[in-house]
Coordinates of C-alpha atoms in Angstrom, one line a residue:
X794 CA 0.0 0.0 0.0
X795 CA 2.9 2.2 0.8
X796 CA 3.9 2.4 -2.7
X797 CA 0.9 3.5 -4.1
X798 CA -0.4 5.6 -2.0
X799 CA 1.8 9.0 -3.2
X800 CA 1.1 8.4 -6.6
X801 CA -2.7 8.7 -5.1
X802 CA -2.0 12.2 -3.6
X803 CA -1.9 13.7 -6.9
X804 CA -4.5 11.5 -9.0
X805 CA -7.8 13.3 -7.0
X806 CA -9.7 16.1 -7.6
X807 CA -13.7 16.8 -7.2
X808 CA -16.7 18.2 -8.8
X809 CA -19.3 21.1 -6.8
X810 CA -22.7 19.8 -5.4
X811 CA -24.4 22.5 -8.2
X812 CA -23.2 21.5 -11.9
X813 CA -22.7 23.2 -15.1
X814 CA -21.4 20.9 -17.5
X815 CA -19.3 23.5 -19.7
X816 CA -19.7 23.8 -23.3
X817 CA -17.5 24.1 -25.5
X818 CA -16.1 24.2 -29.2
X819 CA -13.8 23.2 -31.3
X820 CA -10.4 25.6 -32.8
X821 CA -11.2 26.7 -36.4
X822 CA -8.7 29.3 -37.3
X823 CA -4.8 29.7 -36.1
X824 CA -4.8 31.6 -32.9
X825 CA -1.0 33.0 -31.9
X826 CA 0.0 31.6 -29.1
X827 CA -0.3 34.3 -26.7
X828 CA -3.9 34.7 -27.1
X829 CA -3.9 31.1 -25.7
X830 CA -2.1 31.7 -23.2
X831 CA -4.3 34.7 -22.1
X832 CA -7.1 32.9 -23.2
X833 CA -6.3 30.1 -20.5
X834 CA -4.8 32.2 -17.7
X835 CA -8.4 34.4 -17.7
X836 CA -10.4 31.0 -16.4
X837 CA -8.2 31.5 -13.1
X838 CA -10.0 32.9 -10.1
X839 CA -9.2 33.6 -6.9
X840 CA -9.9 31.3 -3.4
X841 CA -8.9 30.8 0.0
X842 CA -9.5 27.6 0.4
X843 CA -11.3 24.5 -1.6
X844 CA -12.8 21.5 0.4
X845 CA -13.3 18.6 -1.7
X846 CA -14.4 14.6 -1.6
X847 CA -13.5 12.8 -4.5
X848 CA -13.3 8.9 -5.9
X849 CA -10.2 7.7 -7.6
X850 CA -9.1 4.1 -9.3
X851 CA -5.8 3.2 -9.7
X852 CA -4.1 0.4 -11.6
X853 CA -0.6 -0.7 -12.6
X854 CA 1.0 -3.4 -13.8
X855 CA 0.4 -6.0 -10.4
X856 CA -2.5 -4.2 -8.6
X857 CA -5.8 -1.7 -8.5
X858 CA -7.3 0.2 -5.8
X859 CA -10.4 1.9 -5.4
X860 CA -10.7 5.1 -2.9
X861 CA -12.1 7.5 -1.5
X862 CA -10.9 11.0 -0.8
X863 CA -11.0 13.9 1.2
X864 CA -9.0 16.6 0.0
X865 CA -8.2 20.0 1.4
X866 CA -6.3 23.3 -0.2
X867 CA -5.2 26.4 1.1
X868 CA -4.1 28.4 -1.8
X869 CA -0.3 28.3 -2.4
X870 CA 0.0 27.1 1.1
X871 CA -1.0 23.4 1.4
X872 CA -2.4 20.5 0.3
X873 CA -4.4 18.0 3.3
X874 CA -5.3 14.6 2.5
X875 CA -7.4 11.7 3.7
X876 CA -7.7 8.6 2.4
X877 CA -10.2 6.1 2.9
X878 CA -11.0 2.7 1.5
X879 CA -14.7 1.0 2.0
X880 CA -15.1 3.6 4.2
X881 CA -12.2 2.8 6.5
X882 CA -9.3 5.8 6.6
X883 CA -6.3 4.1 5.7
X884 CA -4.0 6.8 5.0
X885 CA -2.7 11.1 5.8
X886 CA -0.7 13.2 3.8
X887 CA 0.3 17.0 3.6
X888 CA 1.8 18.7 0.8
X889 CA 3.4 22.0 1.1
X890 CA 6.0 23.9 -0.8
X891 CA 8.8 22.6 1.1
X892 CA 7.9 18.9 1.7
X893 CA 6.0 16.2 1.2
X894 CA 4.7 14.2 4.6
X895 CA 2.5 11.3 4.5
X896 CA 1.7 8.1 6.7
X897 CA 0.0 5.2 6.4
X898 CA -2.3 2.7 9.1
X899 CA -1.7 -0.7 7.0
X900 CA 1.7 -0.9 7.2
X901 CA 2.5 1.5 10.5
X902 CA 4.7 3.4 8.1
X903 CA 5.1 7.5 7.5
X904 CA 7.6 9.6 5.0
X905 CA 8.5 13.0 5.0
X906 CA 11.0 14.3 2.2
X907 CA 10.8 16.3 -1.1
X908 CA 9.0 15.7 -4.0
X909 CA 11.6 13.9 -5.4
X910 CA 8.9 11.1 -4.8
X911 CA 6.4 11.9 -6.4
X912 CA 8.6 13.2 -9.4
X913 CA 10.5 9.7 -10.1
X914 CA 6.6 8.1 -9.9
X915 CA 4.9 10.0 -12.3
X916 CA 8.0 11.2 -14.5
X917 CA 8.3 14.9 -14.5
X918 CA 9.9 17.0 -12.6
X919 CA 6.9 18.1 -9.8
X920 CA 7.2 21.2 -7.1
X921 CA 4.3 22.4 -4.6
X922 CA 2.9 24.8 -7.9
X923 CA 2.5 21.9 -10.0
X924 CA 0.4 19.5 -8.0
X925 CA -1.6 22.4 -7.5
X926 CA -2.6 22.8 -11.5
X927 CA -2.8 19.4 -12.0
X928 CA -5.9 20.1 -9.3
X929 CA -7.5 22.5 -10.5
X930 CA -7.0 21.4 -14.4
X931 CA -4.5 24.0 -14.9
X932 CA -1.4 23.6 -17.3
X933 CA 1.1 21.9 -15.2
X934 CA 4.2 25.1 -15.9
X935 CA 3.9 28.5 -16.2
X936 CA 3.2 28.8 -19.9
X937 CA 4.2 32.3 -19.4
X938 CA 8.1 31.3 -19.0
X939 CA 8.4 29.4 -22.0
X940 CA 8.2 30.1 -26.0
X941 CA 6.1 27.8 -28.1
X942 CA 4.3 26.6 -31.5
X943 CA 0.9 26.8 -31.9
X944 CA -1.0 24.6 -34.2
X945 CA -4.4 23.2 -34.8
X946 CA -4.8 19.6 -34.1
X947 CA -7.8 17.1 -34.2
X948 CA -10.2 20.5 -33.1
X949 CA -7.8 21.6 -30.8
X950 CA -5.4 24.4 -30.2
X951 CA -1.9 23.0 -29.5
X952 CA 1.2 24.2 -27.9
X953 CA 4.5 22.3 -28.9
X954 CA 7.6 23.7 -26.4
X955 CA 10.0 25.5 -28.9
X956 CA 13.2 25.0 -26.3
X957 CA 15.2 21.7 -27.5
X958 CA 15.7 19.6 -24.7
X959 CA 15.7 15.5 -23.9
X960 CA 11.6 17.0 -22.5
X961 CA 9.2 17.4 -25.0
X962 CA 6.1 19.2 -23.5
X963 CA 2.6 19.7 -25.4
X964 CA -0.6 21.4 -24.2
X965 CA -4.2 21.2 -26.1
X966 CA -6.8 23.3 -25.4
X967 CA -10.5 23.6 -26.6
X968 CA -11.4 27.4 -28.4
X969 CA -14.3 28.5 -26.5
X970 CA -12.6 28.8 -22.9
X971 CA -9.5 27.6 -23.8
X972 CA -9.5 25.1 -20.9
X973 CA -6.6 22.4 -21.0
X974 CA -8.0 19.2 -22.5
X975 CA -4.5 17.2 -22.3
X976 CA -1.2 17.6 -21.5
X977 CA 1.7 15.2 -22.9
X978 CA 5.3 15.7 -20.9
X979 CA 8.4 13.1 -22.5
X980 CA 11.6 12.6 -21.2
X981 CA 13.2 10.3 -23.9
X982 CA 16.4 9.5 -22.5
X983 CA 14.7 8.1 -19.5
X984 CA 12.2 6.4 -21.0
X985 CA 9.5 8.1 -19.4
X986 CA 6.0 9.2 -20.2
X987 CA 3.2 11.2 -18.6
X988 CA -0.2 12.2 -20.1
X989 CA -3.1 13.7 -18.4
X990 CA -5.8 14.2 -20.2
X991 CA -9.2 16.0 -18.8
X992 CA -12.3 14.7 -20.8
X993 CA -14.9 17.1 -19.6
X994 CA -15.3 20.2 -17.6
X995 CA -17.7 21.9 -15.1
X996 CA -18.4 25.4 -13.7
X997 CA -18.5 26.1 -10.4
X998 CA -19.1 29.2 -8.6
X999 CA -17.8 30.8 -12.1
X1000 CA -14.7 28.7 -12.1
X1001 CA -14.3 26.6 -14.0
X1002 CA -12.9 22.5 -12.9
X1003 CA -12.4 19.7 -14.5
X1004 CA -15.0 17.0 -14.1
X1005 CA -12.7 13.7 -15.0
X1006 CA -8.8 13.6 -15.1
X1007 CA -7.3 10.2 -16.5
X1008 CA -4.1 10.0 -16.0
X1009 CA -1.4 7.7 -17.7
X1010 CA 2.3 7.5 -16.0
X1011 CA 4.6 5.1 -18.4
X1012 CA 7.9 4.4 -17.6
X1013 CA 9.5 1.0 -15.9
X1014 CA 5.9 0.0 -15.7
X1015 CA 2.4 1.7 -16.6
X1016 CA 0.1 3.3 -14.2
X1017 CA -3.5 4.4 -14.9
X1018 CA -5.3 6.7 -12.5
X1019 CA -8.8 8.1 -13.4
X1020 CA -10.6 10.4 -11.1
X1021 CA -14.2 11.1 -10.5
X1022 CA -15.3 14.2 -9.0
X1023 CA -18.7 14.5 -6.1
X1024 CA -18.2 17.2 -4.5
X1025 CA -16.5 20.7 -3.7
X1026 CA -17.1 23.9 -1.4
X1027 CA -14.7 27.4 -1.5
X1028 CA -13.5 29.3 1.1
X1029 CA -14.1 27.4 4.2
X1030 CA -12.5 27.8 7.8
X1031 CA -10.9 24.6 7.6
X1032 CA -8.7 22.5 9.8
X1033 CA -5.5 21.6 8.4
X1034 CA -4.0 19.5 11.0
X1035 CA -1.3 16.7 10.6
X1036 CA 0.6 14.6 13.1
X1037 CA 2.5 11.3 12.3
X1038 CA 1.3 8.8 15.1
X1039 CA 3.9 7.7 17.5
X1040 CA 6.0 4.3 16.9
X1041 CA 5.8 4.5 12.8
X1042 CA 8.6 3.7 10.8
X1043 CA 10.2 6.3 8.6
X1044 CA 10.5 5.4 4.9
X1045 CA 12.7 6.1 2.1
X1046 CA 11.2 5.9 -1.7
X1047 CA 13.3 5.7 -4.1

């Protein structure tokens, strides 16, 4: 269980008790890229706080799991969550921008370290900023730092990274919102592959969140995470609290 379980802390997200299933449309005429970019970056809106429950399955090559999640984010600060299988809570974890902390009740077991972890699991490089946008359906980097190509492709704008590197980095988005639909992130010299892909999308509140996110991590072996939303509230007073139970064993992941 121990070795699934951080790959779980960044395969959830949720959907808001009132639904708008977002419309959308398909691109039709060459956009350049930085009305993409500004196209994407308006769907941002500002929060405190998100309080979310969410279901998840998980398979690799050996195993599949599923849970049930509840998920907790102060803005920029932190990520809480608790894990729960048929009902039972199995599993604790806080993310913040300066570590990753996590334990879990099968095994007795707890880790605390960077997100070196969760980086070698999923294959990209991964910070605090970047779990977050994988959230909330975000592109994963700042698209603002980086030069691309934009084409049309399949109904879809996409954004090829110009910078040659062993990464190759590409971002589709649909033309009436311009909310990410996939991302595909390559390191060929390691043999490593990671696609998230975000089916359909729902409006909350007026912002916007995805209401599916499949996720496909390819590199030693495969892993498949698809997550299914229920529910999500903003701006709460919630309760962030962690403490790793007394006699667990620390962990190292490599």
């Amino acid at each position: 269980m121990n070795k699934i379980f951080p790959v779980l802390l960044i395969a959830l997200f949720c959907a808001c008790k009132s639904k708008k299933l977002v419309g959308e449309a398909s691109a039709n005429k060459e956009l350049a890229t930085v009305k993409v970019v500004q196209g994407h970056y308006k769907n941002l809106k500002d929060f405190s706080t998100v309080n979310i429950r969410a279901n998840a399955k998980y398979k690799d090559d050996r195993q599949s799991h599923s849970i049930n999640a509840d998920i907790r984010i102060k803005k920029d600060e932190m990520i809480w969550i608790n894990v729960k299988m048929l009902g039972f809570p199995i599993a604790k974890a806080l993310i913040t921008p300066n570590k990753v902390s996590y334990y879990e009740k099968i095994g007795n077991t707890y880790f605390e370290g960077d997100f070196s972890m969760l980086s070698n699991w999923l294959g990209t490089d991964l910070d605090f900023n970047k779990v977050q946008n994988l959230f909330l359906g975000n592109a994963i980097d700042d698209l603002t730092k980086q030069n691309y190509n934009t084409s049309i492709e399949e109904g879809l704008y996409k954004m090829v990274e110009k910078k040659k590197s062993t990464t190759e980095k590409e971002f589709y988005f649909e033309a009436a919102n311009f909310l990410l639909k996939k991302e595909n992130i390559n390191q060929n010299d390691k043999n490593r592959k990671l696609e998230i892909a975000y089916p359909t999308h729902l409006k909350h509140n007026d912002v916007f969140l995805p209401e599916q996110i499949n996720i496909k991590a390819v590199q030693d072996t495969q892993i498949h995470i698809d997550l299914y939303y229920k529910s999500v509230t903003f701006n709460e007073d919630l309760s962030f609290s962690f403490t790793i139970p007394n006699g667990y064993d620390s962990i190292s992941v490599e």
